[in-house]
mmCIF file with all atom_site columns, C-alpha atoms in Angstrom:
data_model
loop_
_atom_site.group_PDB
_atom_site.id
_atom_site.type_symbol
_atom_site.label_atom_id
_atom_site.label_alt_id
_atom_site.label_comp_id
_atom_site.label_asym_id
_atom_site.label_entity_id
_atom_site.label_seq_id
_atom_site.pdbx_PDB_ins_code
_atom_site.Cartn_x
_atom_site.Cartn_y
_atom_site.Cartn_z
_atom_site.occupancy
_atom_site.B_iso_or_equiv
_atom_site.pdbx_formal_charge
_atom_site.auth_seq_id
_atom_site.auth_comp_id
_atom_site.auth_asym_id
_atom_site.auth_atom_id
_atom_site.pdbx_PDB_model_num
ATOM 1   C CA . THR W 1 1   ? 68.438 329.775 101.857 1.00 0.00 ? 22  THR W CA 1
ATOM 2   C CA . ASN W 1 2   ? 65.710 326.691 100.155 1.00 0.00 ? 23  ASN W CA 1
ATOM 3   C CA . SER W 1 3   ? 66.101 324.598 104.158 1.00 0.00 ? 24  SER W CA 1
ATOM 4   C CA . MET W 1 4   ? 66.706 326.529 106.686 1.00 0.00 ? 25  MET W CA 1
ATOM 5   C CA . PHE W 1 5   ? 63.403 328.611 105.277 1.00 0.00 ? 26  PHE W CA 1
ATOM 6   C CA . LYS W 1 6   ? 61.532 325.015 104.341 1.00 0.00 ? 27  LYS W CA 1
ATOM 7   C CA . ASN W 1 7   ? 62.443 324.795 108.243 1.00 0.00 ? 28  ASN W CA 1
ATOM 8   C CA . ASP W 1 8   ? 60.876 328.193 109.394 1.00 0.00 ? 29  ASP W CA 1
ATOM 9   C CA . LYS W 1 9   ? 64.647 330.046 110.732 1.00 0.00 ? 30  LYS W CA 1
ATOM 10  C CA . ILE W 1 10  ? 64.128 332.907 108.922 1.00 0.00 ? 31  ILE W CA 1
ATOM 11  C CA . LYS W 1 11  ? 66.595 334.644 109.440 1.00 0.00 ? 32  LYS W CA 1
ATOM 12  C CA . GLU W 1 12  ? 69.453 331.627 109.059 1.00 0.00 ? 33  GLU W CA 1
ATOM 13  C CA . SER W 1 13  ? 67.839 331.772 105.723 1.00 0.00 ? 34  SER W CA 1
ATOM 14  C CA . LEU W 1 14  ? 68.796 335.629 105.052 1.00 0.00 ? 35  LEU W CA 1
ATOM 15  C CA . LYS W 1 15  ? 72.500 334.638 106.039 1.00 0.00 ? 36  LYS W CA 1
ATOM 16  C CA . TRP W 1 16  ? 72.354 332.865 103.445 1.00 0.00 ? 37  TRP W CA 1
ATOM 17  C CA . ALA W 1 17  ? 70.456 334.471 100.914 1.00 0.00 ? 38  ALA W CA 1
ATOM 18  C CA . ASP W 1 18  ? 73.365 337.311 101.847 1.00 0.00 ? 39  ASP W CA 1
ATOM 19  C CA . LYS W 1 19  ? 76.613 335.438 101.409 1.00 0.00 ? 40  LYS W CA 1
ATOM 20  C CA . LEU W 1 20  ? 75.091 334.118 97.713  1.00 0.00 ? 41  LEU W CA 1
ATOM 21  C CA . ASN W 1 21  ? 74.452 337.893 97.020  1.00 0.00 ? 42  ASN W CA 1
ATOM 22  C CA . SER W 1 22  ? 77.997 338.746 98.208  1.00 0.00 ? 43  SER W CA 1
ATOM 23  C CA . TYR W 1 23  ? 79.514 336.181 96.203  1.00 0.00 ? 44  TYR W CA 1
ATOM 24  C CA . MET W 1 24  ? 77.642 336.745 92.256  1.00 0.00 ? 45  MET W CA 1
ATOM 25  C CA . GLU W 1 25  ? 80.161 339.929 93.136  1.00 0.00 ? 46  GLU W CA 1
ATOM 26  C CA . GLU W 1 26  ? 82.700 338.537 92.988  1.00 0.00 ? 47  GLU W CA 1
ATOM 27  C CA . PHE W 1 27  ? 84.428 337.820 89.659  1.00 0.00 ? 48  PHE W CA 1
ATOM 28  C CA . LYS W 1 28  ? 83.326 341.547 88.247  1.00 0.00 ? 49  LYS W CA 1
ATOM 29  C CA . GLY W 1 29  ? 79.960 339.901 88.581  1.00 0.00 ? 50  GLY W CA 1
ATOM 30  C CA . ASN W 1 30  ? 80.193 337.378 85.913  1.00 0.00 ? 51  ASN W CA 1
ATOM 31  C CA . LEU W 1 31  ? 77.663 335.147 87.656  1.00 0.00 ? 52  LEU W CA 1
ATOM 32  C CA . LYS W 1 32  ? 75.677 337.554 88.580  1.00 0.00 ? 53  LYS W CA 1
ATOM 33  C CA . ALA W 1 33  ? 73.163 337.542 85.778  1.00 0.00 ? 54  ALA W CA 1
ATOM 34  C CA . LYS W 1 34  ? 73.014 333.588 85.930  1.00 0.00 ? 55  LYS W CA 1
ATOM 35  C CA . TYR W 1 35  ? 71.933 333.494 90.037  1.00 0.00 ? 56  TYR W CA 1
ATOM 36  C CA . GLN W 1 36  ? 70.290 336.544 90.934  1.00 0.00 ? 57  GLN W CA 1
ATOM 37  C CA . ILE W 1 37  ? 67.145 334.892 89.955  1.00 0.00 ? 58  ILE W CA 1
ATOM 38  C CA . PHE W 1 38  ? 67.855 332.122 93.359  1.00 0.00 ? 59  PHE W CA 1
ATOM 39  C CA . TYR W 1 39  ? 68.566 335.422 95.397  1.00 0.00 ? 60  TYR W CA 1
ATOM 40  C CA . TYR W 1 40  ? 65.791 337.327 94.791  1.00 0.00 ? 61  TYR W CA 1
ATOM 41  C CA . ASN W 1 41  ? 62.929 333.665 94.936  1.00 0.00 ? 62  ASN W CA 1
ATOM 42  C CA . ALA W 1 42  ? 65.582 333.806 97.969  1.00 0.00 ? 63  ALA W CA 1
ATOM 43  C CA . LEU W 1 43  ? 64.780 337.571 99.518  1.00 0.00 ? 64  LEU W CA 1
ATOM 44  C CA . VAL W 1 44  ? 60.974 336.614 98.195  1.00 0.00 ? 65  VAL W CA 1
ATOM 45  C CA . ASN W 1 45  ? 59.679 333.582 100.011 1.00 0.00 ? 66  ASN W CA 1
ATOM 46  C CA . ASN W 1 46  ? 61.393 334.997 103.022 1.00 0.00 ? 67  ASN W CA 1
ATOM 47  C CA . TYR W 1 47  ? 59.799 338.642 103.476 1.00 0.00 ? 68  TYR W CA 1
ATOM 48  C CA . ASN W 1 48  ? 56.561 337.023 101.952 1.00 0.00 ? 69  ASN W CA 1
ATOM 49  C CA . VAL W 1 49  ? 56.340 335.744 105.812 1.00 0.00 ? 70  VAL W CA 1
ATOM 50  C CA . ILE W 1 50  ? 57.993 338.279 107.820 1.00 0.00 ? 71  ILE W CA 1
ATOM 51  C CA . ASP W 1 51  ? 57.596 341.101 106.244 1.00 0.00 ? 72  ASP W CA 1
ATOM 52  C CA . LYS W 1 52  ? 54.895 341.223 103.209 1.00 0.00 ? 73  LYS W CA 1
ATOM 53  C CA . ASN W 1 53  ? 55.487 344.749 102.626 1.00 0.00 ? 74  ASN W CA 1
ATOM 54  C CA . LYS W 1 54  ? 59.405 344.643 101.836 1.00 0.00 ? 75  LYS W CA 1
ATOM 55  C CA . SER W 1 55  ? 58.599 341.744 99.291  1.00 0.00 ? 76  SER W CA 1
ATOM 56  C CA . ILE W 1 56  ? 56.652 344.231 97.623  1.00 0.00 ? 77  ILE W CA 1
ATOM 57  C CA . GLN W 1 57  ? 59.011 346.293 97.500  1.00 0.00 ? 78  GLN W CA 1
ATOM 58  C CA . ILE W 1 58  ? 61.860 344.104 96.277  1.00 0.00 ? 79  ILE W CA 1
ATOM 59  C CA . LEU W 1 59  ? 59.312 343.002 93.667  1.00 0.00 ? 80  LEU W CA 1
ATOM 60  C CA . GLU W 1 60  ? 58.281 346.022 92.633  1.00 0.00 ? 81  GLU W CA 1
ATOM 61  C CA . GLU W 1 61  ? 62.203 347.560 92.046  1.00 0.00 ? 82  GLU W CA 1
ATOM 62  C CA . ILE W 1 62  ? 62.249 343.378 90.157  1.00 0.00 ? 83  ILE W CA 1
ATOM 63  C CA . ARG W 1 63  ? 59.678 344.487 87.744  1.00 0.00 ? 84  ARG W CA 1
ATOM 64  C CA . VAL W 1 64  ? 61.303 348.778 86.939  1.00 0.00 ? 85  VAL W CA 1
ATOM 65  C CA . SER W 1 65  ? 63.814 346.610 86.416  1.00 0.00 ? 86  SER W CA 1
ATOM 66  C CA . LYS W 1 66  ? 65.677 346.036 82.690  1.00 0.00 ? 87  LYS W CA 1
ATOM 67  C CA . TRP W 1 67  ? 67.023 342.500 84.649  1.00 0.00 ? 88  TRP W CA 1
ATOM 68  C CA . MET W 1 68  ? 62.685 341.639 83.632  1.00 0.00 ? 89  MET W CA 1
ATOM 69  C CA . ARG W 1 69  ? 63.228 343.060 80.131  1.00 0.00 ? 90  ARG W CA 1
ATOM 70  C CA . SER W 1 70  ? 65.527 340.993 79.722  1.00 0.00 ? 91  SER W CA 1
ATOM 71  C CA . ASN W 1 71  ? 63.490 337.485 81.347  1.00 0.00 ? 92  ASN W CA 1
ATOM 72  C CA . PRO W 1 72  ? 60.951 336.659 80.460  1.00 0.00 ? 93  PRO W CA 1
ATOM 73  C CA . PHE W 1 73  ? 60.228 334.134 83.011  1.00 0.00 ? 94  PHE W CA 1
ATOM 74  C CA . LEU W 1 74  ? 60.898 336.369 85.807  1.00 0.00 ? 95  LEU W CA 1
ATOM 75  C CA . GLY W 1 75  ? 57.609 338.884 84.863  1.00 0.00 ? 96  GLY W CA 1
ATOM 76  C CA . ILE W 1 76  ? 55.860 334.395 86.074  1.00 0.00 ? 97  ILE W CA 1
ATOM 77  C CA . PHE W 1 77  ? 57.158 335.125 89.453  1.00 0.00 ? 98  PHE W CA 1
ATOM 78  C CA . VAL W 1 78  ? 56.481 339.077 90.454  1.00 0.00 ? 99  VAL W CA 1
ATOM 79  C CA . TYR W 1 79  ? 52.844 338.929 89.229  1.00 0.00 ? 100 TYR W CA 1
ATOM 80  C CA . ILE W 1 80  ? 52.007 335.813 90.187  1.00 0.00 ? 101 ILE W CA 1
ATOM 81  C CA . ASN W 1 81  ? 53.745 336.918 93.997  1.00 0.00 ? 102 ASN W CA 1
ATOM 82  C CA . LEU W 1 82  ? 52.489 340.564 94.069  1.00 0.00 ? 103 LEU W CA 1
ATOM 83  C CA . ALA W 1 83  ? 49.125 338.894 93.879  1.00 0.00 ? 104 ALA W CA 1
ATOM 84  C CA . LEU W 1 84  ? 49.638 336.290 95.954  1.00 0.00 ? 105 LEU W CA 1
ATOM 85  C CA . ASN W 1 85  ? 51.641 339.368 98.841  1.00 0.00 ? 106 ASN W CA 1
ATOM 86  C CA . TRP W 1 86  ? 48.686 341.707 97.662  1.00 0.00 ? 107 TRP W CA 1
ATOM 87  C CA . PHE W 1 87  ? 45.803 338.806 98.574  1.00 0.00 ? 108 PHE W CA 1
ATOM 88  C CA . ASP W 1 88  ? 46.731 338.686 102.367 1.00 0.00 ? 109 ASP W CA 1
ATOM 89  C CA . LYS W 1 89  ? 47.031 342.930 102.937 1.00 0.00 ? 110 LYS W CA 1
ATOM 90  C CA . PHE W 1 90  ? 42.833 342.311 101.540 1.00 0.00 ? 111 PHE W CA 1
ATOM 91  C CA . GLU W 1 91  ? 43.802 344.409 98.670  1.00 0.00 ? 112 GLU W CA 1
ATOM 92  C CA . TYR W 1 92  ? 42.018 342.436 96.343  1.00 0.00 ? 113 TYR W CA 1
ATOM 93  C CA . LYS W 1 93  ? 41.902 344.805 93.048  1.00 0.00 ? 114 LYS W CA 1
ATOM 94  C CA . LYS W 1 94  ? 45.843 344.939 94.160  1.00 0.00 ? 115 LYS W CA 1
ATOM 95  C CA . SER W 1 95  ? 46.182 341.828 93.789  1.00 0.00 ? 116 SER W CA 1
ATOM 96  C CA . ILE W 1 96  ? 43.032 340.878 90.703  1.00 0.00 ? 117 ILE W CA 1
ATOM 97  C CA . LYS W 1 97  ? 44.863 343.013 89.008  1.00 0.00 ? 118 LYS W CA 1
ATOM 98  C CA . ASN W 1 98  ? 48.597 341.455 88.745  1.00 0.00 ? 119 ASN W CA 1
ATOM 99  C CA . PHE W 1 99  ? 46.777 338.512 88.762  1.00 0.00 ? 120 PHE W CA 1
ATOM 100 C CA . GLN W 1 100 ? 45.714 339.683 84.999  1.00 0.00 ? 121 GLN W CA 1
ATOM 101 C CA . GLN W 1 101 ? 48.654 340.996 84.545  1.00 0.00 ? 122 GLN W CA 1
ATOM 102 C CA . LEU W 1 102 ? 50.248 337.373 84.677  1.00 0.00 ? 123 LEU W CA 1
ATOM 103 C CA . GLN W 1 103 ? 47.716 336.385 82.100  1.00 0.00 ? 124 GLN W CA 1
ATOM 104 C CA . LEU W 1 104 ? 48.878 339.068 79.633  1.00 0.00 ? 125 LEU W CA 1
ATOM 105 C CA . LEU W 1 105 ? 52.061 337.685 79.431  1.00 0.00 ? 126 LEU W CA 1
ATOM 106 C CA . ASP W 1 106 ? 53.152 335.955 76.669  1.00 0.00 ? 127 ASP W CA 1
ATOM 107 C CA . GLN W 1 107 ? 55.136 333.465 78.435  1.00 0.00 ? 128 GLN W CA 1
ATOM 108 C CA . TYR W 1 108 ? 51.534 332.803 80.614  1.00 0.00 ? 129 TYR W CA 1
ATOM 109 C CA . LYS W 1 109 ? 50.072 330.475 78.538  1.00 0.00 ? 130 LYS W CA 1
ATOM 110 C CA . ASN W 1 110 ? 53.983 328.717 77.306  1.00 0.00 ? 131 ASN W CA 1
ATOM 111 C CA . THR W 1 111 ? 53.957 327.824 81.292  1.00 0.00 ? 132 THR W CA 1
ATOM 112 C CA . ASP W 1 112 ? 52.622 324.007 82.900  1.00 0.00 ? 133 ASP W CA 1
ATOM 113 C CA . ILE W 1 113 ? 49.033 323.918 82.180  1.00 0.00 ? 134 ILE W CA 1
ATOM 114 C CA . SER W 1 114 ? 48.660 321.974 85.746  1.00 0.00 ? 135 SER W CA 1
ATOM 115 C CA . LEU W 1 115 ? 50.143 325.877 87.433  1.00 0.00 ? 136 LEU W CA 1
ATOM 116 C CA . ARG W 1 116 ? 47.878 327.956 85.014  1.00 0.00 ? 137 ARG W CA 1
ATOM 117 C CA . PHE W 1 117 ? 44.451 325.877 86.337  1.00 0.00 ? 138 PHE W CA 1
ATOM 118 C CA . LYS W 1 118 ? 45.954 326.292 90.149  1.00 0.00 ? 139 LYS W CA 1
ATOM 119 C CA . TRP W 1 119 ? 46.735 330.272 89.209  1.00 0.00 ? 140 TRP W CA 1
ATOM 120 C CA . SER W 1 120 ? 42.995 329.923 87.584  1.00 0.00 ? 141 SER W CA 1
ATOM 121 C CA . ILE W 1 121 ? 41.447 329.064 90.512  1.00 0.00 ? 142 ILE W CA 1
ATOM 122 C CA . GLY W 1 122 ? 43.441 331.467 93.281  1.00 0.00 ? 143 GLY W CA 1
ATOM 123 C CA . GLU W 1 123 ? 41.996 334.438 90.760  1.00 0.00 ? 144 GLU W CA 1
ATOM 124 C CA . LEU W 1 124 ? 38.134 332.837 91.204  1.00 0.00 ? 145 LEU W CA 1
ATOM 125 C CA . ILE W 1 125 ? 39.034 333.317 95.181  1.00 0.00 ? 146 ILE W CA 1
ATOM 126 C CA . VAL W 1 126 ? 39.712 337.162 94.629  1.00 0.00 ? 147 VAL W CA 1
ATOM 127 C CA . ARG W 1 127 ? 37.205 337.051 92.200  1.00 0.00 ? 148 ARG W CA 1
ATOM 128 C CA . TYR W 1 128 ? 34.641 335.989 94.784  1.00 0.00 ? 149 TYR W CA 1
ATOM 129 C CA . GLN W 1 129 ? 36.296 339.040 97.545  1.00 0.00 ? 150 GLN W CA 1
ATOM 130 C CA . LEU W 1 130 ? 36.124 341.377 95.556  1.00 0.00 ? 151 LEU W CA 1
ATOM 131 C CA . LYS W 1 131 ? 32.214 339.926 94.992  1.00 0.00 ? 152 LYS W CA 1
ATOM 132 C CA . ASP W 1 132 ? 31.579 340.702 91.475  1.00 0.00 ? 153 ASP W CA 1
ATOM 133 C CA . SER W 1 133 ? 29.644 338.331 91.867  1.00 0.00 ? 154 SER W CA 1
ATOM 134 C CA . GLU W 1 134 ? 28.260 338.334 87.439  1.00 0.00 ? 155 GLU W CA 1
ATOM 135 C CA . PHE W 1 135 ? 31.623 338.444 87.204  1.00 0.00 ? 156 PHE W CA 1
ATOM 136 C CA . LEU W 1 136 ? 32.720 335.756 88.864  1.00 0.00 ? 157 LEU W CA 1
ATOM 137 C CA . THR W 1 137 ? 30.241 333.773 87.395  1.00 0.00 ? 158 THR W CA 1
ATOM 138 C CA . PHE W 1 138 ? 31.747 333.721 83.656  1.00 0.00 ? 159 PHE W CA 1
ATOM 139 C CA . ARG W 1 139 ? 35.317 333.212 84.903  1.00 0.00 ? 160 ARG W CA 1
ATOM 140 C CA . ILE W 1 140 ? 34.396 330.099 86.698  1.00 0.00 ? 161 ILE W CA 1
ATOM 141 C CA . LYS W 1 141 ? 32.289 329.300 83.150  1.00 0.00 ? 162 LYS W CA 1
ATOM 142 C CA . GLN W 1 142 ? 35.736 329.470 81.256  1.00 0.00 ? 163 GLN W CA 1
ATOM 143 C CA . VAL W 1 143 ? 38.076 327.554 84.076  1.00 0.00 ? 164 VAL W CA 1
ATOM 144 C CA . GLN W 1 144 ? 35.394 325.096 83.779  1.00 0.00 ? 165 GLN W CA 1
ATOM 145 C CA . ARG W 1 145 ? 35.889 324.598 79.773  1.00 0.00 ? 166 ARG W CA 1
ATOM 146 C CA . GLU W 1 146 ? 39.519 326.205 79.371  1.00 0.00 ? 167 GLU W CA 1
ATOM 147 C CA . PHE W 1 147 ? 40.718 322.505 82.442  1.00 0.00 ? 168 PHE W CA 1
ATOM 148 C CA . LYS W 1 148 ? 38.253 320.327 81.856  1.00 0.00 ? 169 LYS W CA 1
ATOM 149 C CA . ASP W 1 149 ? 40.796 317.101 81.314  1.00 0.00 ? 170 ASP W CA 1
ATOM 150 C CA . ILE W 1 150 ? 42.444 317.762 84.879  1.00 0.00 ? 171 ILE W CA 1
ATOM 151 C CA . LEU W 1 151 ? 39.403 318.968 86.652  1.00 0.00 ? 172 LEU W CA 1
ATOM 152 C CA . ASN W 1 152 ? 38.574 315.524 85.760  1.00 0.00 ? 173 ASN W CA 1
ATOM 153 C CA . ASP W 1 153 ? 41.663 314.317 87.140  1.00 0.00 ? 174 ASP W CA 1
ATOM 154 C CA . GLN W 1 154 ? 40.871 312.073 90.513  1.00 0.00 ? 175 GLN W CA 1
ATOM 155 C CA . SER W 1 155 ? 43.987 314.287 91.591  1.00 0.00 ? 176 SER W CA 1
ATOM 156 C CA . ASN W 1 156 ? 42.723 317.610 91.035  1.00 0.00 ? 177 ASN W CA 1
ATOM 157 C CA . SER W 1 157 ? 38.709 316.611 93.507  1.00 0.00 ? 178 SER W CA 1
ATOM 158 C CA . ARG W 1 158 ? 39.234 318.727 95.769  1.00 0.00 ? 179 ARG W CA 1
ATOM 159 C CA . ASP W 1 159 ? 39.730 321.870 93.819  1.00 0.00 ? 180 ASP W CA 1
ATOM 160 C CA . LYS W 1 160 ? 37.061 320.159 92.019  1.00 0.00 ? 181 LYS W CA 1
ATOM 161 C CA . GLN W 1 161 ? 35.074 320.548 95.101  1.00 0.00 ? 182 GLN W CA 1
ATOM 162 C CA . LEU W 1 162 ? 36.637 324.287 96.190  1.00 0.00 ? 183 LEU W CA 1
ATOM 163 C CA . ILE W 1 163 ? 34.965 325.692 92.364  1.00 0.00 ? 184 ILE W CA 1
ATOM 164 C CA . LYS W 1 164 ? 32.598 323.451 92.667  1.00 0.00 ? 185 LYS W CA 1
ATOM 165 C CA . ILE W 1 165 ? 31.723 325.660 96.501  1.00 0.00 ? 186 ILE W CA 1
ATOM 166 C CA . LEU W 1 166 ? 32.485 328.868 95.071  1.00 0.00 ? 187 LEU W CA 1
ATOM 167 C CA . LYS W 1 167 ? 29.497 328.169 92.955  1.00 0.00 ? 188 LYS W CA 1
ATOM 168 C CA . SER W 1 168 ? 27.314 327.817 95.735  1.00 0.00 ? 189 SER W CA 1
ATOM 169 C CA . ILE W 1 169 ? 28.293 330.669 97.587  1.00 0.00 ? 190 ILE W CA 1
ATOM 170 C CA . ASN W 1 170 ? 28.796 333.268 94.883  1.00 0.00 ? 191 ASN W CA 1
ATOM 171 C CA . GLY W 1 171 ? 26.238 335.935 94.778  1.00 0.00 ? 192 GLY W CA 1
ATOM 172 C CA . LYS W 1 172 ? 24.429 334.387 98.331  1.00 0.00 ? 193 LYS W CA 1
ATOM 173 C CA . LYS W 1 173 ? 23.773 336.300 101.417 1.00 0.00 ? 194 LYS W CA 1
ATOM 174 C CA . THR W 1 174 ? 22.068 333.387 102.941 1.00 0.00 ? 195 THR W CA 1
ATOM 175 C CA . ILE W 1 175 ? 24.084 329.876 102.209 1.00 0.00 ? 196 ILE W CA 1
ATOM 176 C CA . PRO W 1 176 ? 21.984 326.809 102.252 1.00 0.00 ? 197 PRO W CA 1
ATOM 177 C CA . PRO W 1 177 ? 21.901 324.237 105.329 1.00 0.00 ? 198 PRO W CA 1
ATOM 178 C CA . MET W 1 178 ? 23.277 322.009 103.063 1.00 0.00 ? 199 MET W CA 1
ATOM 179 C CA . THR W 1 179 ? 26.014 324.428 101.350 1.00 0.00 ? 200 THR W CA 1
ATOM 180 C CA . LYS W 1 180 ? 27.742 324.155 104.595 1.00 0.00 ? 201 LYS W CA 1
ATOM 181 C CA . ASP W 1 181 ? 27.465 321.308 105.711 1.00 0.00 ? 202 ASP W CA 1
ATOM 182 C CA . MET W 1 182 ? 29.820 320.785 102.330 1.00 0.00 ? 203 MET W CA 1
ATOM 183 C CA . ILE W 1 183 ? 31.918 323.904 103.365 1.00 0.00 ? 204 ILE W CA 1
ATOM 184 C CA . LYS W 1 184 ? 32.911 321.653 106.763 1.00 0.00 ? 205 LYS W CA 1
ATOM 185 C CA . ASN W 1 185 ? 33.332 318.588 105.371 1.00 0.00 ? 206 ASN W CA 1
ATOM 186 C CA . PHE W 1 186 ? 35.604 319.846 103.276 1.00 0.00 ? 207 PHE W CA 1
ATOM 187 C CA . ILE W 1 187 ? 37.285 321.447 104.979 1.00 0.00 ? 208 ILE W CA 1
ATOM 188 C CA . ASP W 1 188 ? 38.170 319.058 107.680 1.00 0.00 ? 209 ASP W CA 1
ATOM 189 C CA . GLN W 1 189 ? 39.952 317.321 104.779 1.00 0.00 ? 210 GLN W CA 1
ATOM 190 C CA . PRO W 1 190 ? 43.823 318.032 104.181 1.00 0.00 ? 211 PRO W CA 1
ATOM 191 C CA . GLY W 1 191 ? 44.741 320.150 102.212 1.00 0.00 ? 212 GLY W CA 1
ATOM 192 C CA . ASN W 1 192 ? 48.182 320.361 99.974  1.00 0.00 ? 213 ASN W CA 1
ATOM 193 C CA . ASP W 1 193 ? 51.197 322.405 98.841  1.00 0.00 ? 214 ASP W CA 1
ATOM 194 C CA . GLY W 1 194 ? 49.920 322.754 95.429  1.00 0.00 ? 215 GLY W CA 1
ATOM 195 C CA . GLU W 1 195 ? 47.002 325.694 97.012  1.00 0.00 ? 216 GLU W CA 1
ATOM 196 C CA . LEU W 1 196 ? 48.319 328.336 95.712  1.00 0.00 ? 217 LEU W CA 1
ATOM 197 C CA . ILE W 1 197 ? 45.657 330.532 98.479  1.00 0.00 ? 218 ILE W CA 1
ATOM 198 C CA . ASN W 1 198 ? 44.801 327.776 101.500 1.00 0.00 ? 219 ASN W CA 1
ATOM 199 C CA . TYR W 1 199 ? 41.380 326.923 100.599 1.00 0.00 ? 220 TYR W CA 1
ATOM 200 C CA . ALA W 1 200 ? 40.561 325.323 104.034 1.00 0.00 ? 221 ALA W CA 1
ATOM 201 C CA . SER W 1 201 ? 42.152 328.290 105.224 1.00 0.00 ? 222 SER W CA 1
ATOM 202 C CA . TRP W 1 202 ? 39.982 331.704 103.686 1.00 0.00 ? 223 TRP W CA 1
ATOM 203 C CA . LEU W 1 203 ? 37.296 328.732 103.340 1.00 0.00 ? 224 LEU W CA 1
ATOM 204 C CA . LYS W 1 204 ? 37.655 329.448 107.649 1.00 0.00 ? 225 LYS W CA 1
ATOM 205 C CA . GLY W 1 205 ? 38.047 333.232 106.873 1.00 0.00 ? 226 GLY W CA 1
ATOM 206 C CA . LEU W 1 206 ? 34.650 333.346 105.723 1.00 0.00 ? 227 LEU W CA 1
ATOM 207 C CA . ARG W 1 207 ? 32.939 332.508 108.514 1.00 0.00 ? 228 ARG W CA 1
ATOM 208 C CA . ILE W 1 208 ? 30.512 330.909 106.613 1.00 0.00 ? 229 ILE W CA 1
ATOM 209 C CA . THR W 1 209 ? 29.706 328.388 108.834 1.00 0.00 ? 230 THR W CA 1
ATOM 210 C CA . ASP W 1 210 ? 28.886 330.302 111.525 1.00 0.00 ? 231 ASP W CA 1
#
């Protein structure tokens, strides 16, 4: 299922997910609890690409299920995917609401710090889209304090640069030429799979450098 998804073979990936679902029902469903996270992860990954409304529907069904309450880390999977789907649908208030729900989870603080760092930058991007410049300034300072050591690591220089760009454009009606040049150079550099929201694509969409 995952291999087909990685190779952009969505229909084939969903077929394998259906097979997994049917196998989970065997042996009176005794294996369902162990494997259903893989099944729903496959559904969400695929529908994130071809039908975001369907993906949101699946995630909302999980969110109100007994399974959600029984699996302490399932909330992270649900809320981060809901936040990204609503962001892609330009529903920024709904997106930020799910980022907030994510951060309220008990399991959030036990999640690897590198993941929380990437999620926090995703939240900053959504905050910018909400045009609440005062609160965005506050959150940037919080993120810089909380993830100081990570930001000083050379491997995270691109993330650090994006935060610098956010500070430079936050609340600005007119972007200085120097900042535009910085953004152009940033967009020209290759990104990586660790970006929760593709930084270059997002900045291009803002059309700041036009």
